[in-house]
PDB file of C-alpha atoms and ligand atoms in Angstrom:
ATOM      1  CA  MET A   1     -40.938  80.439  90.298  1.00  0.00           C
ATOM      2  CA  THR A   2     -42.488  78.435  87.491  1.00  0.00           C
ATOM      3  CA  GLU A   3     -43.063  80.932  84.710  1.00  0.00           C
ATOM      4  CA  THR A   4     -40.847  83.864  83.724  1.00  0.00           C
ATOM      5  CA  PRO A   5     -42.458  86.990  85.194  1.00  0.00           C
ATOM      6  CA  ASP A   6     -43.247  89.942  82.933  1.00  0.00           C
ATOM      7  CA  VAL A   7     -40.454  92.238  84.091  1.00  0.00           C
ATOM      8  CA  THR A   8     -41.942  95.214  82.223  1.00  0.00           C
ATOM      9  CA  SER A   9     -45.197  95.010  84.178  1.00  0.00           C
ATOM     10  CA  PRO A  10     -45.117  97.452  87.139  1.00  0.00           C
ATOM     11  CA  ARG A  11     -47.362  95.111  89.134  1.00  0.00           C
ATOM     12  CA  GLU A  12     -45.100  92.095  88.598  1.00  0.00           C
ATOM     13  CA  VAL A  13     -41.887  94.063  89.190  1.00  0.00           C
ATOM     14  CA  MET A  14     -43.278  95.445  92.459  1.00  0.00           C
ATOM     15  CA  ALA A  15     -44.298  91.934  93.515  1.00  0.00           C
ATOM     16  CA  LEU A  16     -40.783  90.646  92.744  1.00  0.00           C
ATOM     17  CA  PHE A  17     -39.227  93.515  94.705  1.00  0.00           C
ATOM     18  CA  LYS A  18     -41.439  92.626  97.650  1.00  0.00           C
ATOM     19  CA  GLU A  19     -40.472  88.956  97.405  1.00  0.00           C
ATOM     20  CA  TYR A  20     -36.727  89.783  97.344  1.00  0.00           C
ATOM     21  CA  GLY A  21     -36.966  92.638  99.885  1.00  0.00           C
ATOM     22  CA  LEU A  22     -35.781  95.240  97.337  1.00  0.00           C
ATOM     23  CA  GLN A  23     -36.391  98.990  96.930  1.00  0.00           C
ATOM     24  CA  PRO A  24     -35.402 101.241  94.001  1.00  0.00           C
ATOM     25  CA  HIS A  25     -32.230 103.176  94.929  1.00  0.00           C
ATOM     26  CA  LYS A  26     -32.014 106.730  93.641  1.00  0.00           C
ATOM     27  CA  ARG A  27     -28.250 106.880  94.192  1.00  0.00           C
ATOM     28  CA  LEU A  28     -27.830 104.000  91.710  1.00  0.00           C
ATOM     29  CA  GLY A  29     -30.020 105.722  89.120  1.00  0.00           C
ATOM     30  CA  GLN A  30     -32.619 102.966  89.398  1.00  0.00           C
ATOM     31  CA  ASN A  31     -35.487 103.916  87.103  1.00  0.00           C
ATOM     32  CA  PHE A  32     -36.774 100.676  85.660  1.00  0.00           C
ATOM     33  CA  LEU A  33     -38.271 100.413  82.197  1.00  0.00           C
ATOM     34  CA  ILE A  34     -41.863  99.244  82.520  1.00  0.00           C
ATOM     35  CA  ASP A  35     -42.908  99.342  78.900  1.00  0.00           C
ATOM     36  CA  GLY A  36     -42.521  96.271  76.716  1.00  0.00           C
ATOM     37  CA  ASN A  37     -42.689  98.253  73.445  1.00  0.00           C
ATOM     38  CA  THR A  38     -39.774 100.507  74.378  1.00  0.00           C
ATOM     39  CA  ALA A  39     -37.755  97.502  75.571  1.00  0.00           C
ATOM     40  CA  ARG A  40     -38.429  95.738  72.247  1.00  0.00           C
ATOM     41  CA  LYS A  41     -37.463  98.844  70.240  1.00  0.00           C
ATOM     42  CA  ILE A  42     -34.130  99.090  72.096  1.00  0.00           C
ATOM     43  CA  THR A  43     -33.207  95.422  71.740  1.00  0.00           C
ATOM     44  CA  ALA A  44     -34.294  95.426  68.060  1.00  0.00           C
ATOM     45  CA  ALA A  45     -31.953  98.395  67.429  1.00  0.00           C
ATOM     46  CA  LEU A  46     -29.062  96.287  68.743  1.00  0.00           C
ATOM     47  CA  GLU A  47     -29.625  93.758  65.927  1.00  0.00           C
ATOM     48  CA  ALA A  48     -28.256  90.877  68.005  1.00  0.00           C
ATOM     49  CA  GLY A  49     -29.356  87.302  67.445  1.00  0.00           C
ATOM     50  CA  ALA A  50     -28.496  83.768  68.520  1.00  0.00           C
ATOM     51  CA  GLY A  51     -24.766  83.367  68.998  1.00  0.00           C
ATOM     52  CA  ASP A  52     -23.955  87.101  69.152  1.00  0.00           C
ATOM     53  CA  ALA A  53     -21.948  88.232  72.170  1.00  0.00           C
ATOM     54  CA  VAL A  54     -23.581  91.061  74.140  1.00  0.00           C
ATOM     55  CA  VAL A  55     -22.633  92.963  77.295  1.00  0.00           C
ATOM     56  CA  GLU A  56     -25.441  94.702  79.157  1.00  0.00           C
ATOM     57  CA  VAL A  57     -24.679  97.332  81.782  1.00  0.00           C
ATOM     58  CA  GLY A  58     -27.199  97.749  84.609  1.00  0.00           C
ATOM     59  CA  PRO A  59     -29.807  95.068  83.773  1.00  0.00           C
ATOM     60  CA  GLY A  60     -31.948  96.140  86.736  1.00  0.00           C
ATOM     61  CA  ALA A  61     -35.143  94.099  86.842  1.00  0.00           C
ATOM     62  CA  GLY A  62     -34.339  92.651  83.418  1.00  0.00           C
ATOM     63  CA  ALA A  63     -36.523  94.597  80.940  1.00  0.00           C
ATOM     64  CA  LEU A  64     -33.878  94.303  78.196  1.00  0.00           C
ATOM     65  CA  THR A  65     -32.109  91.259  79.644  1.00  0.00           C
ATOM     66  CA  VAL A  66     -34.999  88.816  79.352  1.00  0.00           C
ATOM     67  CA  LEU A  67     -35.692  89.822  75.731  1.00  0.00           C
ATOM     68  CA  LEU A  68     -32.018  89.330  74.863  1.00  0.00           C
ATOM     69  CA  ALA A  69     -31.865  86.016  76.725  1.00  0.00           C
ATOM     70  CA  ARG A  70     -34.934  84.789  74.832  1.00  0.00           C
ATOM     71  CA  SER A  71     -33.322  85.704  71.502  1.00  0.00           C
ATOM     72  CA  GLY A  72     -30.432  83.325  72.273  1.00  0.00           C
ATOM     73  CA  VAL A  73     -27.564  85.819  72.552  1.00  0.00           C
ATOM     74  CA  ASP A  74     -24.483  85.024  74.584  1.00  0.00           C
ATOM     75  CA  LEU A  75     -25.164  87.638  77.255  1.00  0.00           C
ATOM     76  CA  LEU A  76     -23.104  88.995  80.127  1.00  0.00           C
ATOM     77  CA  ALA A  77     -24.940  91.517  82.323  1.00  0.00           C
ATOM     78  CA  LEU A  78     -23.065  93.694  84.844  1.00  0.00           C
ATOM     79  CA  GLU A  79     -25.151  94.885  87.787  1.00  0.00           C
ATOM     80  CA  VAL A  80     -23.817  96.662  90.857  1.00  0.00           C
ATOM     81  CA  ASP A  81     -26.846  95.940  93.071  1.00  0.00           C
ATOM     82  CA  ARG A  82     -26.372  92.487  94.635  1.00  0.00           C
ATOM     83  CA  GLY A  83     -30.061  92.124  95.477  1.00  0.00           C
ATOM     84  CA  LEU A  84     -31.011  92.621  91.818  1.00  0.00           C
ATOM     85  CA  VAL A  85     -28.320  90.150  90.754  1.00  0.00           C
ATOM     86  CA  MET A  86     -29.876  87.474  93.001  1.00  0.00           C
ATOM     87  CA  MET A  87     -33.327  88.196  91.596  1.00  0.00           C
ATOM     88  CA  LEU A  88     -32.093  88.147  87.989  1.00  0.00           C
ATOM     89  CA  GLU A  89     -30.122  84.930  88.434  1.00  0.00           C
ATOM     90  CA  LYS A  90     -33.387  83.235  89.272  1.00  0.00           C
ATOM     91  CA  ILE A  91     -35.305  84.882  86.405  1.00  0.00           C
ATOM     92  CA  LEU A  92     -32.575  83.964  83.898  1.00  0.00           C
ATOM     93  CA  GLU A  93     -32.396  80.284  84.940  1.00  0.00           C
ATOM     94  CA  PRO A  94     -34.085  79.030  81.730  1.00  0.00           C
ATOM     95  CA  TRP A  95     -31.311  80.614  79.605  1.00  0.00           C
ATOM     96  CA  PRO A  96     -27.850  79.352  80.589  1.00  0.00           C
ATOM     97  CA  LYS A  97     -26.200  81.565  77.955  1.00  0.00           C
ATOM     98  CA  ALA A  98     -27.415  84.658  79.833  1.00  0.00           C
ATOM     99  CA  ARG A  99     -25.258  85.440  82.860  1.00  0.00           C
ATOM    100  CA  VAL A 100     -25.448  88.236  85.389  1.00  0.00           C
ATOM    101  CA  ILE A 101     -22.548  89.210  87.632  1.00  0.00           C
ATOM    102  CA  THR A 102     -22.154  91.705  90.458  1.00  0.00           C
ATOM    103  CA  GLN A 103     -19.867  94.312  88.970  1.00  0.00           C
ATOM    104  CA  ASP A 104     -19.438  98.075  89.078  1.00  0.00           C
ATOM    105  CA  ALA A 105     -19.274  99.092  85.409  1.00  0.00           C
ATOM    106  CA  LEU A 106     -17.056 102.047  86.304  1.00  0.00           C
ATOM    107  CA  LYS A 107     -14.374  99.682  87.607  1.00  0.00           C
ATOM    108  CA  VAL A 108     -14.119  97.407  84.589  1.00  0.00           C
ATOM    109  CA  CYS A 109     -11.130  96.867  82.358  1.00  0.00           C
ATOM    110  CA  TRP A 110     -13.199  96.460  79.182  1.00  0.00           C
ATOM    111  CA  ALA A 111     -10.569  94.719  77.074  1.00  0.00           C
ATOM    112  CA  GLU A 112      -9.970  92.157  79.850  1.00  0.00           C
ATOM    113  CA  LEU A 113     -13.698  91.638  80.490  1.00  0.00           C
ATOM    114  CA  VAL A 114     -14.387  91.007  76.800  1.00  0.00           C
ATOM    115  CA  ARG A 115     -11.351  88.725  76.372  1.00  0.00           C
ATOM    116  CA  SER A 116     -11.948  86.619  79.483  1.00  0.00           C
ATOM    117  CA  ASN A 117     -15.685  86.184  78.909  1.00  0.00           C
ATOM    118  CA  PHE A 118     -15.932  85.871  75.148  1.00  0.00           C
ATOM    119  CA  GLY A 119     -12.405  85.009  73.951  1.00  0.00           C
ATOM    120  CA  PRO A 120      -9.574  87.019  72.409  1.00  0.00           C
ATOM    121  CA  THR A 121     -11.149  87.535  68.985  1.00  0.00           C
ATOM    122  CA  ALA A 122     -14.747  88.153  70.066  1.00  0.00           C
ATOM    123  CA  SER A 123     -16.701  91.003  68.568  1.00  0.00           C
ATOM    124  CA  VAL A 124     -19.094  92.162  71.258  1.00  0.00           C
ATOM    125  CA  LYS A 125     -22.113  94.459  71.256  1.00  0.00           C
ATOM    126  CA  LEU A 126     -23.011  96.717  74.171  1.00  0.00           C
ATOM    127  CA  VAL A 127     -26.490  97.626  75.383  1.00  0.00           C
ATOM    128  CA  SER A 128     -27.654  99.625  78.371  1.00  0.00           C
ATOM    129  CA  ASN A 129     -30.369 101.704  79.860  1.00  0.00           C
ATOM    130  CA  LEU A 130     -27.641 103.651  81.600  1.00  0.00           C
ATOM    131  CA  PRO A 131     -28.084 104.944  85.112  1.00  0.00           C
ATOM    132  CA  TYR A 132     -28.012 108.730  84.660  1.00  0.00           C
ATOM    133  CA  VAL A 133     -25.766 109.181  87.664  1.00  0.00           C
ATOM    134  CA  ILE A 134     -22.847 107.492  85.881  1.00  0.00           C
ATOM    135  CA  SER A 135     -23.445 108.314  82.220  1.00  0.00           C
ATOM    136  CA  GLY A 136     -20.656 110.936  81.833  1.00  0.00           C
ATOM    137  CA  PRO A 137     -17.862 108.956  83.542  1.00  0.00           C
ATOM    138  CA  PHE A 138     -19.113 105.744  81.930  1.00  0.00           C
ATOM    139  CA  MET A 139     -18.873 107.188  78.406  1.00  0.00           C
ATOM    140  CA  TYR A 140     -15.392 108.584  79.116  1.00  0.00           C
ATOM    141  CA  SER A 141     -14.314 105.139  80.369  1.00  0.00           C
ATOM    142  CA  LEU A 142     -15.529 103.502  77.134  1.00  0.00           C
ATOM    143  CA  PHE A 143     -13.617 105.985  75.007  1.00  0.00           C
ATOM    144  CA  GLU A 144     -10.525 105.676  77.187  1.00  0.00           C
ATOM    145  CA  ALA A 145     -10.645 101.926  76.547  1.00  0.00           C
ATOM    146  CA  GLY A 146     -10.781 102.668  72.796  1.00  0.00           C
ATOM    147  CA  PHE A 147     -14.487 101.722  72.502  1.00  0.00           C
ATOM    148  CA  PRO A 148     -13.811  97.976  72.232  1.00  0.00           C
ATOM    149  CA  PHE A 149     -17.310  97.116  70.939  1.00  0.00           C
ATOM    150  CA  ARG A 150     -18.725  96.254  67.551  1.00  0.00           C
ATOM    151  CA  SER A 151     -21.636  98.597  68.236  1.00  0.00           C
ATOM    152  CA  ALA A 152     -23.648  99.974  71.147  1.00  0.00           C
ATOM    153  CA  VAL A 153     -27.252 100.934  71.783  1.00  0.00           C
ATOM    154  CA  LEU A 154     -27.580 103.098  74.876  1.00  0.00           C
ATOM    155  CA  MET A 155     -30.467 104.848  76.561  1.00  0.00           C
ATOM    156  CA  LEU A 156     -29.201 108.034  78.175  1.00  0.00           C
ATOM    157  CA  GLN A 157     -30.430 111.248  79.661  1.00  0.00           C
ATOM    158  CA  LYS A 158     -31.561 113.279  76.616  1.00  0.00           C
ATOM    159  CA  GLU A 159     -28.989 116.072  77.158  1.00  0.00           C
ATOM    160  CA  VAL A 160     -26.086 113.620  77.394  1.00  0.00           C
ATOM    161  CA  ALA A 161     -27.216 111.694  74.284  1.00  0.00           C
ATOM    162  CA  HIS A 162     -27.404 114.934  72.309  1.00  0.00           C
ATOM    163  CA  ARG A 163     -24.051 116.127  73.647  1.00  0.00           C
ATOM    164  CA  LEU A 164     -22.468 112.888  72.414  1.00  0.00           C
ATOM    165  CA  VAL A 165     -23.589 113.586  68.839  1.00  0.00           C
ATOM    166  CA  ALA A 166     -23.322 117.399  68.929  1.00  0.00           C
ATOM    167  CA  GLU A 167     -21.587 119.110  65.976  1.00  0.00           C
ATOM    168  CA  PRO A 168     -19.027 121.941  66.143  1.00  0.00           C
ATOM    169  CA  GLY A 169     -20.868 125.204  66.830  1.00  0.00           C
ATOM    170  CA  ASP A 170     -23.783 123.562  68.673  1.00  0.00           C
ATOM    171  CA  SER A 171     -24.338 125.098  72.110  1.00  0.00           C
ATOM    172  CA  ASN A 172     -23.827 121.709  73.812  1.00  0.00           C
ATOM    173  CA  TYR A 173     -20.638 120.823  71.893  1.00  0.00           C
ATOM    174  CA  GLY A 174     -17.794 120.037  74.293  1.00  0.00           C
ATOM    175  CA  ALA A 175     -14.919 117.693  75.138  1.00  0.00           C
ATOM    176  CA  LEU A 176     -17.295 114.702  75.357  1.00  0.00           C
ATOM    177  CA  SER A 177     -18.631 115.454  71.844  1.00  0.00           C
ATOM    178  CA  VAL A 178     -15.120 115.668  70.363  1.00  0.00           C
ATOM    179  CA  LEU A 179     -14.001 112.394  71.951  1.00  0.00           C
ATOM    180  CA  SER A 180     -17.257 110.716  70.972  1.00  0.00           C
ATOM    181  CA  GLY A 181     -16.793 111.963  67.388  1.00  0.00           C
ATOM    182  CA  TYR A 182     -13.219 110.667  67.309  1.00  0.00           C
ATOM    183  CA  TYR A 183     -13.999 107.158  68.622  1.00  0.00           C
ATOM    184  CA  THR A 184     -17.490 106.622  67.231  1.00  0.00           C
ATOM    185  CA  ASN A 185     -20.191 107.519  64.758  1.00  0.00           C
ATOM    186  CA  GLY A 186     -23.267 108.255  66.835  1.00  0.00           C
ATOM    187  CA  LYS A 187     -26.926 108.671  65.985  1.00  0.00           C
ATOM    188  CA  VAL A 188     -29.898 109.494  68.207  1.00  0.00           C
ATOM    189  CA  LEU A 189     -32.524 106.880  67.284  1.00  0.00           C
ATOM    190  CA  PHE A 190     -35.559 108.012  69.291  1.00  0.00           C
ATOM    191  CA  ASN A 191     -36.673 109.797  72.447  1.00  0.00           C
ATOM    192  CA  VAL A 192     -38.342 108.042  75.366  1.00  0.00           C
ATOM    193  CA  SER A 193     -40.980 109.561  77.636  1.00  0.00           C
ATOM    194  CA  ASN A 194     -40.425 109.727  81.430  1.00  0.00           C
ATOM    195  CA  ASN A 195     -43.734 107.887  81.848  1.00  0.00           C
ATOM    196  CA  VAL A 196     -42.323 104.487  80.904  1.00  0.00           C
ATOM    197  CA  PHE A 197     -40.137 104.188  84.011  1.00  0.00           C
ATOM    198  CA  TRP A 198     -40.748 103.199  87.582  1.00  0.00           C
ATOM    199  CA  PRO A 199     -40.044 105.325  89.541  1.00  0.00           C
ATOM    200  CA  ARG A 200     -40.616 108.156  87.047  1.00  0.00           C
ATOM    201  CA  PRO A 201     -37.395 110.174  86.506  1.00  0.00           C
ATOM    202  CA  LYS A 202     -37.401 113.982  86.271  1.00  0.00           C
ATOM    203  CA  VAL A 203     -35.453 114.017  83.002  1.00  0.00           C
ATOM    204  CA  GLY A 204     -36.246 112.759  79.507  1.00  0.00           C
ATOM    205  CA  SER A 205     -34.261 110.024  77.768  1.00  0.00           C
ATOM    206  CA  SER A 206     -32.975 109.277  74.280  1.00  0.00           C
ATOM    207  CA  VAL A 207     -31.730 106.086  72.702  1.00  0.00           C
ATOM    208  CA  LEU A 208     -28.444 106.391  70.877  1.00  0.00           C
ATOM    209  CA  SER A 209     -26.566 104.019  68.589  1.00  0.00           C
ATOM    210  CA  LEU A 210     -22.773 104.135  68.385  1.00  0.00           C
ATOM    211  CA  GLN A 211     -20.464 102.446  65.888  1.00  0.00           C
ATOM    212  CA  PRO A 212     -16.679 102.456  66.313  1.00  0.00           C
ATOM    213  CA  ARG A 213     -14.685 104.645  63.930  1.00  0.00           C
ATOM    214  CA  LYS A 214     -11.347 103.880  62.369  1.00  0.00           C
ATOM    215  CA  ARG A 215      -8.786 105.724  64.502  1.00  0.00           C
ATOM    216  CA  ILE A 216      -5.786 107.482  63.032  1.00  0.00           C
ATOM    217  CA  LEU A 217      -3.775 108.089  66.232  1.00  0.00           C
ATOM    218  CA  THR A 218      -1.487 105.766  68.207  1.00  0.00           C
ATOM    219  CA  ALA A 219      -2.126 105.142  71.911  1.00  0.00           C
ATOM    220  CA  ASP A 220       0.428 107.810  72.893  1.00  0.00           C
ATOM    221  CA  GLN A 221      -1.022 110.294  70.432  1.00  0.00           C
ATOM    222  CA  GLU A 222      -4.486 109.615  71.842  1.00  0.00           C
ATOM    223  CA  LYS A 223      -3.196 110.511  75.312  1.00  0.00           C
ATOM    224  CA  LEU A 224      -2.111 113.857  73.886  1.00  0.00           C
ATOM    225  CA  MET A 225      -5.538 114.216  72.221  1.00  0.00           C
ATOM    226  CA  TRP A 226      -7.281 113.837  75.617  1.00  0.00           C
ATOM    227  CA  LEU A 227      -4.910 116.351  77.180  1.00  0.00           C
ATOM    228  CA  ILE A 228      -5.497 118.924  74.454  1.00  0.00           C
ATOM    229  CA  VAL A 229      -9.265 118.390  74.134  1.00  0.00           C
ATOM    230  CA  GLN A 230      -9.992 118.400  77.862  1.00  0.00           C
ATOM    231  CA  GLY A 231      -7.565 121.292  78.363  1.00  0.00           C
ATOM    232  CA  VAL A 232      -8.950 123.632  75.682  1.00  0.00           C
ATOM    233  CA  PHE A 233     -12.581 123.049  76.661  1.00  0.00           C
ATOM    234  CA  GLN A 234     -11.806 124.252  80.178  1.00  0.00           C
ATOM    235  CA  GLN A 235     -11.661 127.673  78.518  1.00  0.00           C
ATOM    236  CA  ARG A 236     -13.932 127.173  75.536  1.00  0.00           C
ATOM    237  CA  ARG A 237     -14.409 130.917  74.886  1.00  0.00           C
ATOM    238  CA  LYS A 238     -10.644 131.508  74.513  1.00  0.00           C
ATOM    239  CA  THR A 239      -8.948 131.245  71.113  1.00  0.00           C
ATOM    240  CA  MET A 240      -7.037 128.097  70.202  1.00  0.00           C
ATOM    241  CA  GLN A 241      -3.828 130.158  70.150  1.00  0.00           C
ATOM    242  CA  ASN A 242      -4.292 131.344  73.766  1.00  0.00           C
ATOM    243  CA  ASN A 243      -5.472 127.936  74.925  1.00  0.00           C
ATOM    244  CA  LEU A 244      -2.493 126.077  73.465  1.00  0.00           C
ATOM    245  CA  ALA A 245      -0.036 128.698  74.740  1.00  0.00           C
ATOM    246  CA  ARG A 246      -1.506 128.171  78.216  1.00  0.00           C
ATOM    247  CA  LEU A 247      -1.367 124.378  77.965  1.00  0.00           C
ATOM    248  CA  PHE A 248       2.095 124.184  76.386  1.00  0.00           C
ATOM    249  CA  PRO A 249       4.069 127.216  77.593  1.00  0.00           C
ATOM    250  CA  PHE A 250       7.288 125.573  76.411  1.00  0.00           C
ATOM    251  CA  PHE A 251       6.340 125.966  72.746  1.00  0.00           C
ATOM    252  CA  LYS A 252       4.760 129.376  72.931  1.00  0.00           C
ATOM    253  CA  THR A 253       6.396 130.734  69.773  1.00  0.00           C
ATOM    254  CA  GLY A 254       5.536 127.578  67.839  1.00  0.00           C
ATOM    255  CA  VAL A 255       1.809 127.594  68.606  1.00  0.00           C
ATOM    256  CA  SER A 256       0.758 129.622  65.567  1.00  0.00           C
ATOM    257  CA  THR A 257       2.999 127.523  63.301  1.00  0.00           C
ATOM    258  CA  LEU A 258       1.373 124.368  64.687  1.00  0.00           C
ATOM    259  CA  LEU A 259      -2.121 125.694  64.141  1.00  0.00           C
ATOM    260  CA  GLU A 260      -1.242 126.857  60.659  1.00  0.00           C
ATOM    261  CA  ALA A 261       0.186 123.432  59.798  1.00  0.00           C
ATOM    262  CA  ALA A 262      -3.103 121.896  60.983  1.00  0.00           C
ATOM    263  CA  SER A 263      -5.077 124.435  58.867  1.00  0.00           C
ATOM    264  CA  ILE A 264      -6.678 125.874  62.019  1.00  0.00           C
ATOM    265  CA  ASN A 265      -7.230 129.607  62.357  1.00  0.00           C
ATOM    266  CA  PRO A 266      -5.358 130.592  65.582  1.00  0.00           C
ATOM    267  CA  LEU A 267      -8.280 132.873  66.501  1.00  0.00           C
ATOM    268  CA  ASP A 268     -10.818 130.066  66.222  1.00  0.00           C
ATOM    269  CA  ARG A 269     -12.380 128.697  69.408  1.00  0.00           C
ATOM    270  CA  PRO A 270     -12.359 125.035  70.515  1.00  0.00           C
ATOM    271  CA  GLU A 271     -16.130 124.834  70.163  1.00  0.00           C
ATOM    272  CA  HIS A 272     -15.811 125.329  66.392  1.00  0.00           C
ATOM    273  CA  LEU A 273     -13.347 122.507  65.726  1.00  0.00           C
ATOM    274  CA  SER A 274     -14.332 119.010  64.638  1.00  0.00           C
ATOM    275  CA  ALA A 275     -12.904 115.742  65.990  1.00  0.00           C
ATOM    276  CA  SER A 276     -10.919 115.299  62.744  1.00  0.00           C
ATOM    277  CA  GLN A 277      -9.404 118.786  63.090  1.00  0.00           C
ATOM    278  CA  PHE A 278      -8.362 117.980  66.668  1.00  0.00           C
ATOM    279  CA  ALA A 279      -6.863 114.657  65.539  1.00  0.00           C
ATOM    280  CA  LYS A 280      -4.866 116.407  62.798  1.00  0.00           C
ATOM    281  CA  LEU A 281      -3.621 119.008  65.284  1.00  0.00           C
ATOM    282  CA  VAL A 282      -2.555 116.221  67.659  1.00  0.00           C
ATOM    283  CA  LEU A 283      -0.553 114.455  64.923  1.00  0.00           C
ATOM    284  CA  ILE A 284       1.336 117.655  64.174  1.00  0.00           C
ATOM    285  CA  ALA A 285       1.830 118.611  67.849  1.00  0.00           C
ATOM    286  CA  TYR A 286       3.034 115.086  68.686  1.00  0.00           C
ATOM    287  CA  ASN A 287       5.692 115.184  65.963  1.00  0.00           C
ATOM    288  CA  TYR A 288       6.696 118.690  66.996  1.00  0.00           C
ATOM    289  CA  ILE A 289       7.117 117.671  70.669  1.00  0.00           C
ATOM    290  CA  ASN A 290       9.084 114.543  69.738  1.00  0.00           C
ATOM    291  CA  LYS A 291      11.365 116.428  67.349  1.00  0.00           C
ATOM    292  CA  SER A 292      12.147 119.167  69.869  1.00  0.00           C
ATOM    293  CA  SER A 293      12.797 116.803  72.817  1.00  0.00           C
TER     294      SER A 293
HETATM  295  N1  LIG B 301     -31.870  97.963  82.431  1.00  0.00           N
HETATM  296  C1  LIG B 301     -32.915  98.163  83.414  1.00  0.00           C
HETATM  297  C2  LIG B 301     -34.128  98.723  82.767  1.00  0.00           C
HETATM  298  O1  LIG B 301     -34.036  99.121  81.591  1.00  0.00           O
HETATM  299  O2  LIG B 301     -35.165  98.764  83.406  1.00  0.00           O
HETATM  300  C3  LIG B 301     -32.445  99.050  84.568  1.00  0.00           C
HETATM  301  C4  LIG B 301     -32.022 100.433  84.179  1.00  0.00           C
HETATM  302  S1  LIG B 301     -31.679 101.487  85.567  1.00  0.00           S
HETATM  303  C5  LIG B 301     -31.815 103.052  84.749  1.00  0.00           C
HETATM  304  C6  LIG B 301     -29.924 101.383  85.770  1.00  0.00           C
HETATM  305  C7  LIG B 301     -29.371 100.113  86.391  1.00  0.00           C
HETATM  306  O3  LIG B 301     -27.947 100.228  86.478  1.00  0.00           O
HETATM  307  C8  LIG B 301     -29.842  99.823  87.794  1.00  0.00           C
HETATM  308  O4  LIG B 301     -30.225  98.486  87.886  1.00  0.00           O
HETATM  309  C9  LIG B 301     -28.620 100.106  88.678  1.00  0.00           C
HETATM  310  O5  LIG B 301     -28.567  99.327  89.857  1.00  0.00           O
HETATM  311  C10 LIG B 301     -27.507  99.769  87.742  1.00  0.00           C
HETATM  312  N2  LIG B 301     -26.231 100.466  88.049  1.00  0.00           N
HETATM  313  C11 LIG B 301     -26.074 101.680  88.625  1.00  0.00           C
HETATM  314  N3  LIG B 301     -24.769 101.985  88.725  1.00  0.00           N
HETATM  315  C12 LIG B 301     -24.093 100.942  88.183  1.00  0.00           C
HETATM  316  C13 LIG B 301     -22.717 100.656  87.999  1.00  0.00           C
HETATM  317  N4  LIG B 301     -21.766 101.517  88.381  1.00  0.00           N
HETATM  318  N5  LIG B 301     -22.360  99.473  87.422  1.00  0.00           N
HETATM  319  C14 LIG B 301     -23.338  98.575  87.039  1.00  0.00           C
HETATM  320  N6  LIG B 301     -24.642  98.797  87.193  1.00  0.00           N
HETATM  321  C15 LIG B 301     -25.022  99.958  87.739  1.00  0.00           C
END
């Protein structure tokens, strides 16, 4: 290969796939971006330049990867499909600061990956056109790791992107929205038509930016936050009082006192409470549990 192929041209991507004996795999959510403008809009939103450390998840045929490599960022791309990794290694040869490794992004210890690849004090940005099949578990894994990124720009299935930034009372507000609101400030930047992918997906996409938020809970308190948030949203139509009594039968009589102390109406439902209200409730519940044990 002499010249870098245009990896957003369907004709050139198909020719590369033929050369490397590759096929798009539905089970890996492989819908490749074949529109240079959209790729440029996404990488521009990341605001990363020469010397910035960037992790890309699922580089695929390299629509975002090549643009980032050209801009001189220190790039680590994680791709689960070995065939694509081989193809990308060749495409990325002109840019030694852009590396691609075979890695399942759902099996990563993010803190360790960042530390071992960029150093202990690195401040890393995250970018991805996320495979839809993993977007839920992937987002939970980022939050579980404490969202160890300076910022992120992610293309996601429209519904998931909107759920991540949903407000209390919205019909799509749920556990993922609360955790997202606790760990990050999110904003939907723009929507993307299904027509700019090969193969064309059935669902629409949105590009989302996420910035980490200052967290007020300790690691142990955050564990309690996950337990409470995931627990109460299993029965989102039940009142907070009934939900907490179900989750913590041992402090049944104290539930209304707890809710009162957190300024939460016991008859309110989980879907009406903000991330900050949940965090405040967790602080009070944590102290209560520790005092009574
Ligand atoms: N970034 C490319 C683009 O914009 O055209 C490809 C996006 S495609 C929607 C998602 C990519 O993620 C595919 O290349 C797929 O093989 C890869 N992928 C799927 N599951 C993955 C996982 N668990 N870890 C890492 N990559 C994954």
